[in-house]
mmCIF file with all atom_site columns, C-alpha atoms in Angstrom:
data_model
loop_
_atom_site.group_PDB
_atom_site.id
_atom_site.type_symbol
_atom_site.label_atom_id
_atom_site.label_alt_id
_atom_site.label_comp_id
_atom_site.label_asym_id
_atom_site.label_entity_id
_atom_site.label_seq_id
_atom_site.pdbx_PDB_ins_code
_atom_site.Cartn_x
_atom_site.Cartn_y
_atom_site.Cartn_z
_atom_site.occupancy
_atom_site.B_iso_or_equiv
_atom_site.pdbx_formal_charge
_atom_site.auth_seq_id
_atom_site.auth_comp_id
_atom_site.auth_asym_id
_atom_site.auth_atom_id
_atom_site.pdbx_PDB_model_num
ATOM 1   C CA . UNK A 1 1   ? -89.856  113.837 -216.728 1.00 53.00 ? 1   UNK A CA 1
ATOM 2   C CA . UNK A 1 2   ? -88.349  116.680 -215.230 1.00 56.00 ? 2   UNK A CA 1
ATOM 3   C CA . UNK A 1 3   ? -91.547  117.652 -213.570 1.00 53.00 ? 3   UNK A CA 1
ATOM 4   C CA . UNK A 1 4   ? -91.758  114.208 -212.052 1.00 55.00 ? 4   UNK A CA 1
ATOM 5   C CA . UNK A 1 5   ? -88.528  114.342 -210.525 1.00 55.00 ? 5   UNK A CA 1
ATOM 6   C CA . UNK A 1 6   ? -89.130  117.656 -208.903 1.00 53.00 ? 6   UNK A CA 1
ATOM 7   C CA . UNK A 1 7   ? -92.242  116.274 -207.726 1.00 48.00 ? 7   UNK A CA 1
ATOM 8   C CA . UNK A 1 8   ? -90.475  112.994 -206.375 1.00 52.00 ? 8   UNK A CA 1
ATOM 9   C CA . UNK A 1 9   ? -88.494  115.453 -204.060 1.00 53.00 ? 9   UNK A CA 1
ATOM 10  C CA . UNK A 1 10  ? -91.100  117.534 -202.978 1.00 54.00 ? 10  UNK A CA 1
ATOM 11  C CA . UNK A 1 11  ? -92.584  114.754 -201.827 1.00 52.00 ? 11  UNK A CA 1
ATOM 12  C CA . UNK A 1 12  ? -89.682  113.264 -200.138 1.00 41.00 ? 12  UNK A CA 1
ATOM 13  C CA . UNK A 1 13  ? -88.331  116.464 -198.536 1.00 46.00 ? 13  UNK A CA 1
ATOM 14  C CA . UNK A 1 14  ? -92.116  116.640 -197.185 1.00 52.00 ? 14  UNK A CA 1
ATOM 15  C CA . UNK A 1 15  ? -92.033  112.894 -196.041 1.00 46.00 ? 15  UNK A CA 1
ATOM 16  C CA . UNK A 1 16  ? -88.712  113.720 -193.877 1.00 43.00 ? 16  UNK A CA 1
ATOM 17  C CA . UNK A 1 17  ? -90.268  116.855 -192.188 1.00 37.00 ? 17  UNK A CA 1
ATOM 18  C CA . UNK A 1 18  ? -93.282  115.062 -191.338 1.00 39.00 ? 18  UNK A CA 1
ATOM 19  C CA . UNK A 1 19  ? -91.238  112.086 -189.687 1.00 39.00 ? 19  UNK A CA 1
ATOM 20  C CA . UNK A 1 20  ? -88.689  114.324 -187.358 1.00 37.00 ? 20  UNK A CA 1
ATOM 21  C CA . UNK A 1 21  ? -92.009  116.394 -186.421 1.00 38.00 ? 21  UNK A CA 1
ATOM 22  C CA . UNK A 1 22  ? -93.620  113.118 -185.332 1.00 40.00 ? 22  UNK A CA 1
ATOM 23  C CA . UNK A 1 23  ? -90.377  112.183 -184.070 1.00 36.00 ? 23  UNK A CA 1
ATOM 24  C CA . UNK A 1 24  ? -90.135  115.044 -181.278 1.00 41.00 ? 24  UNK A CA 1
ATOM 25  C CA . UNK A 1 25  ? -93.482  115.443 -180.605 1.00 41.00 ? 25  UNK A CA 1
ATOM 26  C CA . UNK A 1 26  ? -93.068  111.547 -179.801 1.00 40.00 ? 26  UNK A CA 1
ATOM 27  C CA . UNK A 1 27  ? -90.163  112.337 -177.965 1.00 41.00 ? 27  UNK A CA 1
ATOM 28  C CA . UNK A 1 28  ? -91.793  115.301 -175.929 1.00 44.00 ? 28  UNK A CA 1
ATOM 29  C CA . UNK A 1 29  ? -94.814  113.549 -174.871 1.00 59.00 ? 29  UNK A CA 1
ATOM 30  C CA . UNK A 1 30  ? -93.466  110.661 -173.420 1.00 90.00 ? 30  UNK A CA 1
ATOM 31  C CA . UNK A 1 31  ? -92.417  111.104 -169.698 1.00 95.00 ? 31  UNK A CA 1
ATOM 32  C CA . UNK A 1 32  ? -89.370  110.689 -168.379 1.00 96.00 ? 32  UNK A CA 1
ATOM 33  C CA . UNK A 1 33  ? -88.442  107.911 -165.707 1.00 96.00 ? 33  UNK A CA 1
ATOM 34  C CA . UNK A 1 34  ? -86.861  110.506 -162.856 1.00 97.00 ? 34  UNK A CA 1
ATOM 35  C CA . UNK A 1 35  ? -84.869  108.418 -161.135 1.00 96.00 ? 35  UNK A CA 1
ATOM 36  C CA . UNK A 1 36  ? -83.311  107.032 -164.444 1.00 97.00 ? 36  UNK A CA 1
ATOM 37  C CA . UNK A 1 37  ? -82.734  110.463 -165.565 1.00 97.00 ? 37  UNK A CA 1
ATOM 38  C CA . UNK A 1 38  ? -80.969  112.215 -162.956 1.00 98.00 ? 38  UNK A CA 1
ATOM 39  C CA . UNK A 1 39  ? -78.085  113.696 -165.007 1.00 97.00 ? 39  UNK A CA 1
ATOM 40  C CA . UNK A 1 40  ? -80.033  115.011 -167.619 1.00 98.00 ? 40  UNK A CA 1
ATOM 41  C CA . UNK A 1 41  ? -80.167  119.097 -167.145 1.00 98.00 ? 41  UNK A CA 1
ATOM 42  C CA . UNK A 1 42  ? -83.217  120.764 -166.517 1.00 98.00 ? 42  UNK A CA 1
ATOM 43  C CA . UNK A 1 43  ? -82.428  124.335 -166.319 1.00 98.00 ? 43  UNK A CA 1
ATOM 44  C CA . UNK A 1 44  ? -79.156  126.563 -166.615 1.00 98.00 ? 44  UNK A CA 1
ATOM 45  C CA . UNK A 1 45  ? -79.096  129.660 -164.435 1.00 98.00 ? 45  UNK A CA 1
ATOM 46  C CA . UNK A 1 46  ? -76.354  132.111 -165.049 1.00 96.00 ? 46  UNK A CA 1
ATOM 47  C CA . UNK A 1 47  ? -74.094  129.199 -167.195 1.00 92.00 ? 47  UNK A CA 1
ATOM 48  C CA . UNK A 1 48  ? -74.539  126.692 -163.916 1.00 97.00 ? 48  UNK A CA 1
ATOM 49  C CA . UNK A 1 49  ? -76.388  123.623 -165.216 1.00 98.00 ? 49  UNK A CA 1
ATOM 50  C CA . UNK A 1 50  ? -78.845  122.295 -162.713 1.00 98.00 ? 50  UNK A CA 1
ATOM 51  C CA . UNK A 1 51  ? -79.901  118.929 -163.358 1.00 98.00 ? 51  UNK A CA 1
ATOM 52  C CA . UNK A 1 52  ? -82.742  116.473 -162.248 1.00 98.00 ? 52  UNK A CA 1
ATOM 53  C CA . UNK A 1 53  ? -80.604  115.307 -159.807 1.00 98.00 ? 53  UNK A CA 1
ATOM 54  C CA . UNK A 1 54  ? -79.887  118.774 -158.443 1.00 97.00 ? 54  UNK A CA 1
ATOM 55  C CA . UNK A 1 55  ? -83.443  120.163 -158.082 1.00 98.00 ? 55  UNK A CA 1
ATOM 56  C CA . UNK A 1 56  ? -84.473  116.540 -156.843 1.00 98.00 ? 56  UNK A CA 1
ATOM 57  C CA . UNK A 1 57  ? -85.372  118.112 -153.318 1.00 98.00 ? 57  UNK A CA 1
ATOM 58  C CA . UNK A 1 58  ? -88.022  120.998 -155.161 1.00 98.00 ? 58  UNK A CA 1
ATOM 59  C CA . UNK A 1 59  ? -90.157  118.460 -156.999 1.00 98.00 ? 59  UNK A CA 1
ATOM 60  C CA . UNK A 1 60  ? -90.071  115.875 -153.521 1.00 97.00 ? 60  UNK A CA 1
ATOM 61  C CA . UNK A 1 61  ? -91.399  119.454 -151.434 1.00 97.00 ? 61  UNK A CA 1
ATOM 62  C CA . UNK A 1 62  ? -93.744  120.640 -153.826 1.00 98.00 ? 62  UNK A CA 1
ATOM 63  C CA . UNK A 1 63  ? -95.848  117.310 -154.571 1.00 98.00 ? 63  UNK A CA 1
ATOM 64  C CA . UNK A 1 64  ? -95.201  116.870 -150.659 1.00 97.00 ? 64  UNK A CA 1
ATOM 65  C CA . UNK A 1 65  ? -97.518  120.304 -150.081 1.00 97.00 ? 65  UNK A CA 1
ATOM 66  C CA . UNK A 1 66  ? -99.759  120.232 -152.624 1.00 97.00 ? 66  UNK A CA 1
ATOM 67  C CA . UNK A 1 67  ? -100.595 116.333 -151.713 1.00 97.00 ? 67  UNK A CA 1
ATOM 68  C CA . UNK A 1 68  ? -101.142 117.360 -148.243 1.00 97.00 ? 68  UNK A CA 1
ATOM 69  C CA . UNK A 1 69  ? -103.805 120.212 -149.679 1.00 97.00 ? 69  UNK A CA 1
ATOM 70  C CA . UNK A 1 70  ? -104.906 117.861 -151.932 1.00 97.00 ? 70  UNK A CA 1
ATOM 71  C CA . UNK A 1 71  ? -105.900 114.582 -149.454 1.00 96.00 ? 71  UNK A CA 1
ATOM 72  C CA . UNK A 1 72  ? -108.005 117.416 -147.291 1.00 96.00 ? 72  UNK A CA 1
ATOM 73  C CA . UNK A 1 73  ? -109.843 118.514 -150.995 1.00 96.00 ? 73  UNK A CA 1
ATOM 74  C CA . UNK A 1 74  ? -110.734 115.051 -151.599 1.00 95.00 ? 74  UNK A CA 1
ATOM 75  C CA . UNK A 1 75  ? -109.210 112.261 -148.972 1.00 95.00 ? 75  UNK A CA 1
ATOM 76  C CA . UNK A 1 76  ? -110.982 109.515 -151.202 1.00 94.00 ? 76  UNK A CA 1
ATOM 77  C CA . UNK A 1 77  ? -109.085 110.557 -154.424 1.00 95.00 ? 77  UNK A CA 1
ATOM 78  C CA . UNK A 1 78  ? -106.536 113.207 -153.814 1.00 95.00 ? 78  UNK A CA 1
ATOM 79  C CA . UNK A 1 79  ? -105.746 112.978 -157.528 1.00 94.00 ? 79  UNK A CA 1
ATOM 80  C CA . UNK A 1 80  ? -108.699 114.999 -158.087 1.00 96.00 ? 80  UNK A CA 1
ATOM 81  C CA . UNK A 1 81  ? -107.223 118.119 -156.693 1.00 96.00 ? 81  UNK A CA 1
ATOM 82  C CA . UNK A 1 82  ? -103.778 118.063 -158.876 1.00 96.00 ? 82  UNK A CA 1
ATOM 83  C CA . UNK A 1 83  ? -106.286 118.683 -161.709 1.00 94.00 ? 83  UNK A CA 1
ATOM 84  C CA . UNK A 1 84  ? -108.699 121.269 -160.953 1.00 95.00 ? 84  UNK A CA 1
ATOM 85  C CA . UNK A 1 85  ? -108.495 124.248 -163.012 1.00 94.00 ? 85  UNK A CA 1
ATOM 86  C CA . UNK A 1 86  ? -107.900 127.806 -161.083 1.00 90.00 ? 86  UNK A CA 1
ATOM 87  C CA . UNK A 1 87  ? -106.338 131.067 -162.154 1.00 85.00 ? 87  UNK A CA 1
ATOM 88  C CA . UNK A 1 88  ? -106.104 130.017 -165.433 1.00 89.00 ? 88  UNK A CA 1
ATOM 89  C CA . UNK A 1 89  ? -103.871 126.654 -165.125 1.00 92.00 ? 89  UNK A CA 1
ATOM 90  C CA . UNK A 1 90  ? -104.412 123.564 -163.776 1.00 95.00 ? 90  UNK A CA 1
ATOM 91  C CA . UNK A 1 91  ? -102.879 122.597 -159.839 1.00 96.00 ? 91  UNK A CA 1
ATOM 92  C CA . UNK A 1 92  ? -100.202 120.690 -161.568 1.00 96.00 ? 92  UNK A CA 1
ATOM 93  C CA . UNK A 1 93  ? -98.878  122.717 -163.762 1.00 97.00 ? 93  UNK A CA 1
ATOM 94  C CA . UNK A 1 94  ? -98.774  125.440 -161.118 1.00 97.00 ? 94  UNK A CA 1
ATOM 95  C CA . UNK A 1 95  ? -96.961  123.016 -158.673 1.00 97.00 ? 95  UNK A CA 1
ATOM 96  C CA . UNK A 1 96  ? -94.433  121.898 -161.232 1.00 98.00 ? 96  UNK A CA 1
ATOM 97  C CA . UNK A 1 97  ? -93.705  125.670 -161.896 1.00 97.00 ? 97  UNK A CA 1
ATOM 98  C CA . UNK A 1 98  ? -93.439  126.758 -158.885 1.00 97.00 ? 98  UNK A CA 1
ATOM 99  C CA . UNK A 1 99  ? -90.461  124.075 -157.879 1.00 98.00 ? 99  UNK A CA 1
ATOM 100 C CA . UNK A 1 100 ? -88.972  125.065 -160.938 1.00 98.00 ? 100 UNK A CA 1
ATOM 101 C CA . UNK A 1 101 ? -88.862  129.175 -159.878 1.00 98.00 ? 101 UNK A CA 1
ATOM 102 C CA . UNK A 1 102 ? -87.538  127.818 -156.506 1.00 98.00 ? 102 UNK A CA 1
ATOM 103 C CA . UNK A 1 103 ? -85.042  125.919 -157.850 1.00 98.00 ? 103 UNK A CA 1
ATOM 104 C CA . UNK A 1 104 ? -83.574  129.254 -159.793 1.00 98.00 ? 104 UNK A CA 1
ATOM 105 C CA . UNK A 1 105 ? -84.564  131.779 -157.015 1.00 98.00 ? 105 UNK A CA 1
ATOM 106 C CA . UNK A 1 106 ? -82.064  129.288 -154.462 1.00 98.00 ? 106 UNK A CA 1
ATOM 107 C CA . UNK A 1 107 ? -79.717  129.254 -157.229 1.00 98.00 ? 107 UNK A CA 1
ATOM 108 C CA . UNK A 1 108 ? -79.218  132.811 -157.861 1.00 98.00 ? 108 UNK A CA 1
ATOM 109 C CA . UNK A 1 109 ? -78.846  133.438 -153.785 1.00 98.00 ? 109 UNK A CA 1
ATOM 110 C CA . UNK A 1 110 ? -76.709  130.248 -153.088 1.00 98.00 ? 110 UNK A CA 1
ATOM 111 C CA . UNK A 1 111 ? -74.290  131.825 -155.820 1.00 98.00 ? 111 UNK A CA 1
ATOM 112 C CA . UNK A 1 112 ? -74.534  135.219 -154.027 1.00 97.00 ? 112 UNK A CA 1
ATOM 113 C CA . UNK A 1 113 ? -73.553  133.781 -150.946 1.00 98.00 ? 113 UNK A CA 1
ATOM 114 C CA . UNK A 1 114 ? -70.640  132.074 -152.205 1.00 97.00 ? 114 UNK A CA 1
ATOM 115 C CA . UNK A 1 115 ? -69.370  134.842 -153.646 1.00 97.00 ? 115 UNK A CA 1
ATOM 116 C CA . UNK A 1 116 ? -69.177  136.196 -150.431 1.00 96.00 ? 116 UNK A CA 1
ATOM 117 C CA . UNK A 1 117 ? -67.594  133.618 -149.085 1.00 97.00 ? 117 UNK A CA 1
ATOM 118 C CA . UNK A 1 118 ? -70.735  133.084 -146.792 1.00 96.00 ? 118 UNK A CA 1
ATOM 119 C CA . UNK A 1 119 ? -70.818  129.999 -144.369 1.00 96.00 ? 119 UNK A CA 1
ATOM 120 C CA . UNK A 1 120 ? -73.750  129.000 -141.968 1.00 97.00 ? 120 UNK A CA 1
ATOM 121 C CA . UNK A 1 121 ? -73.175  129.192 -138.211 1.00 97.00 ? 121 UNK A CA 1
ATOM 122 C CA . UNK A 1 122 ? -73.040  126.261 -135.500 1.00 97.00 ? 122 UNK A CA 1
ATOM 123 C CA . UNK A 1 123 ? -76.748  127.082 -134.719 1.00 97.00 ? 123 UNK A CA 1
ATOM 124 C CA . UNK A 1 124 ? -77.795  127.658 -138.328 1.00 97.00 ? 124 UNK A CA 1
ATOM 125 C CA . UNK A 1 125 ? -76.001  124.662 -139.025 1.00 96.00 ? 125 UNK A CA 1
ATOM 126 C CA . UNK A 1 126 ? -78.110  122.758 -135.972 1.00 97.00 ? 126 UNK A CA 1
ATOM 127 C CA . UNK A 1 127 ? -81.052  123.856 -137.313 1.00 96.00 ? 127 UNK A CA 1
ATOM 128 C CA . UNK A 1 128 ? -79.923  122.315 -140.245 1.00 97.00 ? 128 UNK A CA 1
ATOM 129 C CA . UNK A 1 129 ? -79.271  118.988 -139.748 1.00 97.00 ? 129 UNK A CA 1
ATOM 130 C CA . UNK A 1 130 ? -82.647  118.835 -137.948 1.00 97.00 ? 130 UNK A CA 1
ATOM 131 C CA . UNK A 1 131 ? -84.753  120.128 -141.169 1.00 97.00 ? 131 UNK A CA 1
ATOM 132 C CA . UNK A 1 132 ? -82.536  117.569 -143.147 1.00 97.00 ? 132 UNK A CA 1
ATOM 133 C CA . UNK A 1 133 ? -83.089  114.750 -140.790 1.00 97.00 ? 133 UNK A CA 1
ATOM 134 C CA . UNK A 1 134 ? -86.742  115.379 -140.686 1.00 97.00 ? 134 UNK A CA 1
ATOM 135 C CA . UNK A 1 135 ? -87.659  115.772 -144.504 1.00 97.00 ? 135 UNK A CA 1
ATOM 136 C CA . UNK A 1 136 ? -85.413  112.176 -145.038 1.00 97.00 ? 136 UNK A CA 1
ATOM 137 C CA . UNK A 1 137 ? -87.459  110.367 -142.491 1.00 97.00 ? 137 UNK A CA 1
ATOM 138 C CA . UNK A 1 138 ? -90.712  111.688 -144.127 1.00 96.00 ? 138 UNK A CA 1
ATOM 139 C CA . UNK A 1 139 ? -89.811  110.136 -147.407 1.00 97.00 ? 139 UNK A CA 1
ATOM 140 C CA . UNK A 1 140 ? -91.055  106.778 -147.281 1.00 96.00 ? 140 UNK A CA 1
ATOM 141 C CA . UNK A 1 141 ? -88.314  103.810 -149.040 1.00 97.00 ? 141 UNK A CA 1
ATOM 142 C CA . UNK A 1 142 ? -90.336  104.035 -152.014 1.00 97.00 ? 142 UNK A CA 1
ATOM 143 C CA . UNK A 1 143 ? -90.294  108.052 -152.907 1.00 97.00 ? 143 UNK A CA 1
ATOM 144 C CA . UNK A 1 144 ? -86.417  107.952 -151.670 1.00 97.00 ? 144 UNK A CA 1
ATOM 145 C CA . UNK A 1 145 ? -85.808  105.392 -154.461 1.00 97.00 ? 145 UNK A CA 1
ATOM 146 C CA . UNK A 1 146 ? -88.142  106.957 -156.851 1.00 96.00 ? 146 UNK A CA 1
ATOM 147 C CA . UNK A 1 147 ? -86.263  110.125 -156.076 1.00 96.00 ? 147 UNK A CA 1
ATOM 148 C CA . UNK A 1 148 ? -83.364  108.610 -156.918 1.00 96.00 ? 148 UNK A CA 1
ATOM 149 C CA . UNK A 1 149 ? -80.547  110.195 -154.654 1.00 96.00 ? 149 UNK A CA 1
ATOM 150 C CA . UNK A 1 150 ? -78.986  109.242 -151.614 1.00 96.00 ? 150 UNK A CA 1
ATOM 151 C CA . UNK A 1 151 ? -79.675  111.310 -148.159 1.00 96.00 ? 151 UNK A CA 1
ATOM 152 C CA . UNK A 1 152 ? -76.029  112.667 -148.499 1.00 96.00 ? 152 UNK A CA 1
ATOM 153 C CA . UNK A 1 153 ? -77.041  114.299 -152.094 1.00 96.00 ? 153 UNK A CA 1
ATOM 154 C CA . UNK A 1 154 ? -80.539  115.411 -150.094 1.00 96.00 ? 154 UNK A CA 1
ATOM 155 C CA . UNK A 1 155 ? -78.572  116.975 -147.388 1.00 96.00 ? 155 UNK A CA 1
ATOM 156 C CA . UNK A 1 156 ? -75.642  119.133 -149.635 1.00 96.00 ? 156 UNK A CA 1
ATOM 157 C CA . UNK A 1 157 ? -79.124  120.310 -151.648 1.00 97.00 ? 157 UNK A CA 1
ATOM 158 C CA . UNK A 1 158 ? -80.511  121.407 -148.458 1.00 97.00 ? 158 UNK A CA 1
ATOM 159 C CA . UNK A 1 159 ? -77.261  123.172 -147.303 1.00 97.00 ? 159 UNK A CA 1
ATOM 160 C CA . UNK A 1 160 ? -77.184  125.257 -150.371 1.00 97.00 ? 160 UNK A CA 1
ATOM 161 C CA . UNK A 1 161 ? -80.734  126.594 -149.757 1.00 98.00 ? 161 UNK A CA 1
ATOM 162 C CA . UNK A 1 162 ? -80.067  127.239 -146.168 1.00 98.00 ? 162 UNK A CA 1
ATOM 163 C CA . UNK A 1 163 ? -77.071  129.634 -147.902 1.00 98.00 ? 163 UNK A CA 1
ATOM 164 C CA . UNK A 1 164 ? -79.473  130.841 -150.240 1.00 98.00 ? 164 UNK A CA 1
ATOM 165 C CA . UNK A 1 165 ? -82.174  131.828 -147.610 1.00 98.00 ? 165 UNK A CA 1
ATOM 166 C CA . UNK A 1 166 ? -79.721  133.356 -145.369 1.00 98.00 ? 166 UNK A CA 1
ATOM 167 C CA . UNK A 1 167 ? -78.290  135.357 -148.118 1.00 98.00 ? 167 UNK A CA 1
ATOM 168 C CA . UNK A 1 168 ? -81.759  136.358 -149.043 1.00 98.00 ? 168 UNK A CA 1
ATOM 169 C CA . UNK A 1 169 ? -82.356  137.695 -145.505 1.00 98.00 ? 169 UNK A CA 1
ATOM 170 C CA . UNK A 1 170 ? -78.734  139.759 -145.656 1.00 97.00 ? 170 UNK A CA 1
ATOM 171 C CA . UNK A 1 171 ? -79.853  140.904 -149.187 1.00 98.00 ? 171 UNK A CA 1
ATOM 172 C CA . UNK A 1 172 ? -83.135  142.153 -148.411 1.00 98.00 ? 172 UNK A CA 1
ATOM 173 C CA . UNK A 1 173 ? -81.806  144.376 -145.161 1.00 97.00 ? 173 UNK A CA 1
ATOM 174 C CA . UNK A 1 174 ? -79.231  146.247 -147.693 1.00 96.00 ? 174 UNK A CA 1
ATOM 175 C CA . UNK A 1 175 ? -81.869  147.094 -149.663 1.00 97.00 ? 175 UNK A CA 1
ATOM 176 C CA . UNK A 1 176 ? -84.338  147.899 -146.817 1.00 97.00 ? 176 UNK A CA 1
ATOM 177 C CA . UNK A 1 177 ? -87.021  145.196 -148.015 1.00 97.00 ? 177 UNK A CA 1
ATOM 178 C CA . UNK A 1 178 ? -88.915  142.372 -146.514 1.00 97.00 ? 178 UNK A CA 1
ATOM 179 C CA . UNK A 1 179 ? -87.393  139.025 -146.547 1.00 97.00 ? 179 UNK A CA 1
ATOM 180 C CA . UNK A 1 180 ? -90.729  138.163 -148.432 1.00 97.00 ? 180 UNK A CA 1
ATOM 181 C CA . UNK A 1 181 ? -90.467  140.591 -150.937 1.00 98.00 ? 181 UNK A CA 1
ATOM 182 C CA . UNK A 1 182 ? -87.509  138.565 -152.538 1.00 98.00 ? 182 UNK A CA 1
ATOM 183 C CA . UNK A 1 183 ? -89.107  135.356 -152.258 1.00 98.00 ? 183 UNK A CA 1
ATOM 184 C CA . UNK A 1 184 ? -89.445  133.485 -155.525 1.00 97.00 ? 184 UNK A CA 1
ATOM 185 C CA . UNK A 1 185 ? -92.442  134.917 -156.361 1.00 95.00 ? 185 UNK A CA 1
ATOM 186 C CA . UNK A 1 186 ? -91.887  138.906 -154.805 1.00 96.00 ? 186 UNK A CA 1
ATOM 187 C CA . UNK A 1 187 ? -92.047  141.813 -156.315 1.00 95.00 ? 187 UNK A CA 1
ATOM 188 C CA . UNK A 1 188 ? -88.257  142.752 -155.660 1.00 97.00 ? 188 UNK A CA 1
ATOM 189 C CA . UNK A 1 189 ? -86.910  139.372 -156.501 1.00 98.00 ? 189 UNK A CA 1
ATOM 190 C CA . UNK A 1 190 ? -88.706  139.704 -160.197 1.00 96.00 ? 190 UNK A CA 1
ATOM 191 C CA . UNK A 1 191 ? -86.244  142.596 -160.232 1.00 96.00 ? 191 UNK A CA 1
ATOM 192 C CA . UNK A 1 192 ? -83.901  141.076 -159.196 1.00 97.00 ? 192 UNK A CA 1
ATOM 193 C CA . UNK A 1 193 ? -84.383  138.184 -161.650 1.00 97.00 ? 193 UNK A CA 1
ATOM 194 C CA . UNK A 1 194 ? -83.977  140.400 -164.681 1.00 96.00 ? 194 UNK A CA 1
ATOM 195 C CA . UNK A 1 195 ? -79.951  140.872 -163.970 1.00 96.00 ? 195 UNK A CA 1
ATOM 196 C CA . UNK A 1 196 ? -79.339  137.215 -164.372 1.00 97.00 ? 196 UNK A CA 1
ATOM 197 C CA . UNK A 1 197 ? -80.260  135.018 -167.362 1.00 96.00 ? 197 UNK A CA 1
ATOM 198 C CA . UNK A 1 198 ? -81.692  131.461 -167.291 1.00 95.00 ? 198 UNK A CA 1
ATOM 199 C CA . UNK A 1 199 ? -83.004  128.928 -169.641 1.00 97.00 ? 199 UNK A CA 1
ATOM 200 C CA . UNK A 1 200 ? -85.644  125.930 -169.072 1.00 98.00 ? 200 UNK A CA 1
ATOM 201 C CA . UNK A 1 201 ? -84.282  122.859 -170.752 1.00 98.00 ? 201 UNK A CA 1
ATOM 202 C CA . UNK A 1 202 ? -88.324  122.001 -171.863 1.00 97.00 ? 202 UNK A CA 1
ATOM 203 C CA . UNK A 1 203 ? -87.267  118.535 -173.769 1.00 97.00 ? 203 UNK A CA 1
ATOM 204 C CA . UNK A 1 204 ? -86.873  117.342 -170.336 1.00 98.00 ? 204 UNK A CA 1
ATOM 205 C CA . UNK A 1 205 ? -88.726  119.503 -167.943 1.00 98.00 ? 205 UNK A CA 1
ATOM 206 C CA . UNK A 1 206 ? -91.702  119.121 -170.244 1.00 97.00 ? 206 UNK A CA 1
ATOM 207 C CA . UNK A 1 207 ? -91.256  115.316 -169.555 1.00 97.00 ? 207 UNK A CA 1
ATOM 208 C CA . UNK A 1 208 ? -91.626  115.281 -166.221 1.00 97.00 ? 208 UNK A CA 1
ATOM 209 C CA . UNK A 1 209 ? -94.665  113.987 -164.984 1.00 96.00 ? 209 UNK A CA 1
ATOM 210 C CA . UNK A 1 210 ? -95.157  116.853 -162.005 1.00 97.00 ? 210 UNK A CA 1
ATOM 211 C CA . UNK A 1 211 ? -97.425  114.495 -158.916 1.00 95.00 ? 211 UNK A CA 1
ATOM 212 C CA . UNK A 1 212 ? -96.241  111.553 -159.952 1.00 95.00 ? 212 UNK A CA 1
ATOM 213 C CA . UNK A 1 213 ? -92.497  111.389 -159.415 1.00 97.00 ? 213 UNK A CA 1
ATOM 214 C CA . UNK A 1 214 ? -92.609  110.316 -155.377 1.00 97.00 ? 214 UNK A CA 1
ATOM 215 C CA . UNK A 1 215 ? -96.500  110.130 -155.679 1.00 96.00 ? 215 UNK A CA 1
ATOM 216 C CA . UNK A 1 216 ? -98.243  106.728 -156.132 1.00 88.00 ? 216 UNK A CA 1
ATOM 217 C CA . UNK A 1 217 ? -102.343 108.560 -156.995 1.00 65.00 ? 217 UNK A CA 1
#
């Protein structure tokens, strides 16, 4: 009798893990609806939560360039290129990586600058408004609402990595390096990287469906 009951739990304790695995794996695999998920954080860089919302402008640029590489691989089904396979990962996954470094590279700058007290000038601040102006207009009614945020959210998003990049520029003179070498993916930004800690929220960034958030292919 005393077997039996031990048994009886085994089993049930058994039962239970196999439900909450099936449970998150459910949970992981099925993608998120961006625009409905906004406020849901994607990554934390140095305690500072970004959320969808936040890095909305990185995922609209980076499925903007790759589609553009993409409809001159294969005009007739541009899909085609998001999944061929090259340097060991797939176009996608690459893309969806790469907006994700770019949102913490701008993230560690932007902070840099603030704690500087760093402001753009009226020129910088031209320029500005003209890049913002331009990528709005190139977003047709149905990415913007995919997207999900307004043109003033677009624009303060923009600001900050105008802060960042001229930050970046300051940053790489005192330490007598190319701007380039502390882009998001340069040698001297890796180090760089290293002083500051961040964390990829991957129950939701793994549910983001990377060429297919303001992409209709």
């Amino acid at each position: 009798m005393e077997k039996r009951i031990r048994f009886t739990i085994i089993l049930v304790l058994i039962l239970i893990v196999v439900i909450a695995f099936s449970f998150q794996s459910k949970e992981k695999k099925e993608y998120l609806v961006y625009n409905e998920a906004l406020d849901k954080t994607a990554v934390t860089v140095d305690d500072v939560s970004l959320t969808l919302k936040d890095i909305a402008f990185y995922v609209a640029y980076e499925e903007k360039t790759v589609q553009e590489q993409a409809i001159l691989y294969n005009p007739d089904n541009p899909r085609q290129y998001w999944n061929v396979y090259t340097d060991g990962q797939f176009v996608k996954l690459t893309a969806k990586q790469a907006a994700l470094d770019m949102a913490v590279h701008d993230e560690i700058f932007y902070q840099m600058a603030v704690a500087e007290g760093m402001k753009l000038d009226v020129t910088e601040q031209e320029y500005l408004e003209n890049d913002e102006s331009d990528f709005w207009s190139d977003l047709t009614d149905w990415q913007r609402e995919q997207l999900g945020i307004s043109e003033e959210e677009l624009d303060s998003e923009m600001e900050k990595i105008a802060l960042a990049d001229k930050y970046q520029s300051i940053y790489a003179q005192m330490h007598q390096k190319e701007y380039e070498a502390y882009n998001f993916n340069g040698e001297a930004y890796e180090a760089l990287l290293s002083e500051h800690e961040y964390s990829v929220n991957e129950k939701v960034w793994d549910r983001v469906e990377f060429g297919s958030v303001t992409l209709d292919n």
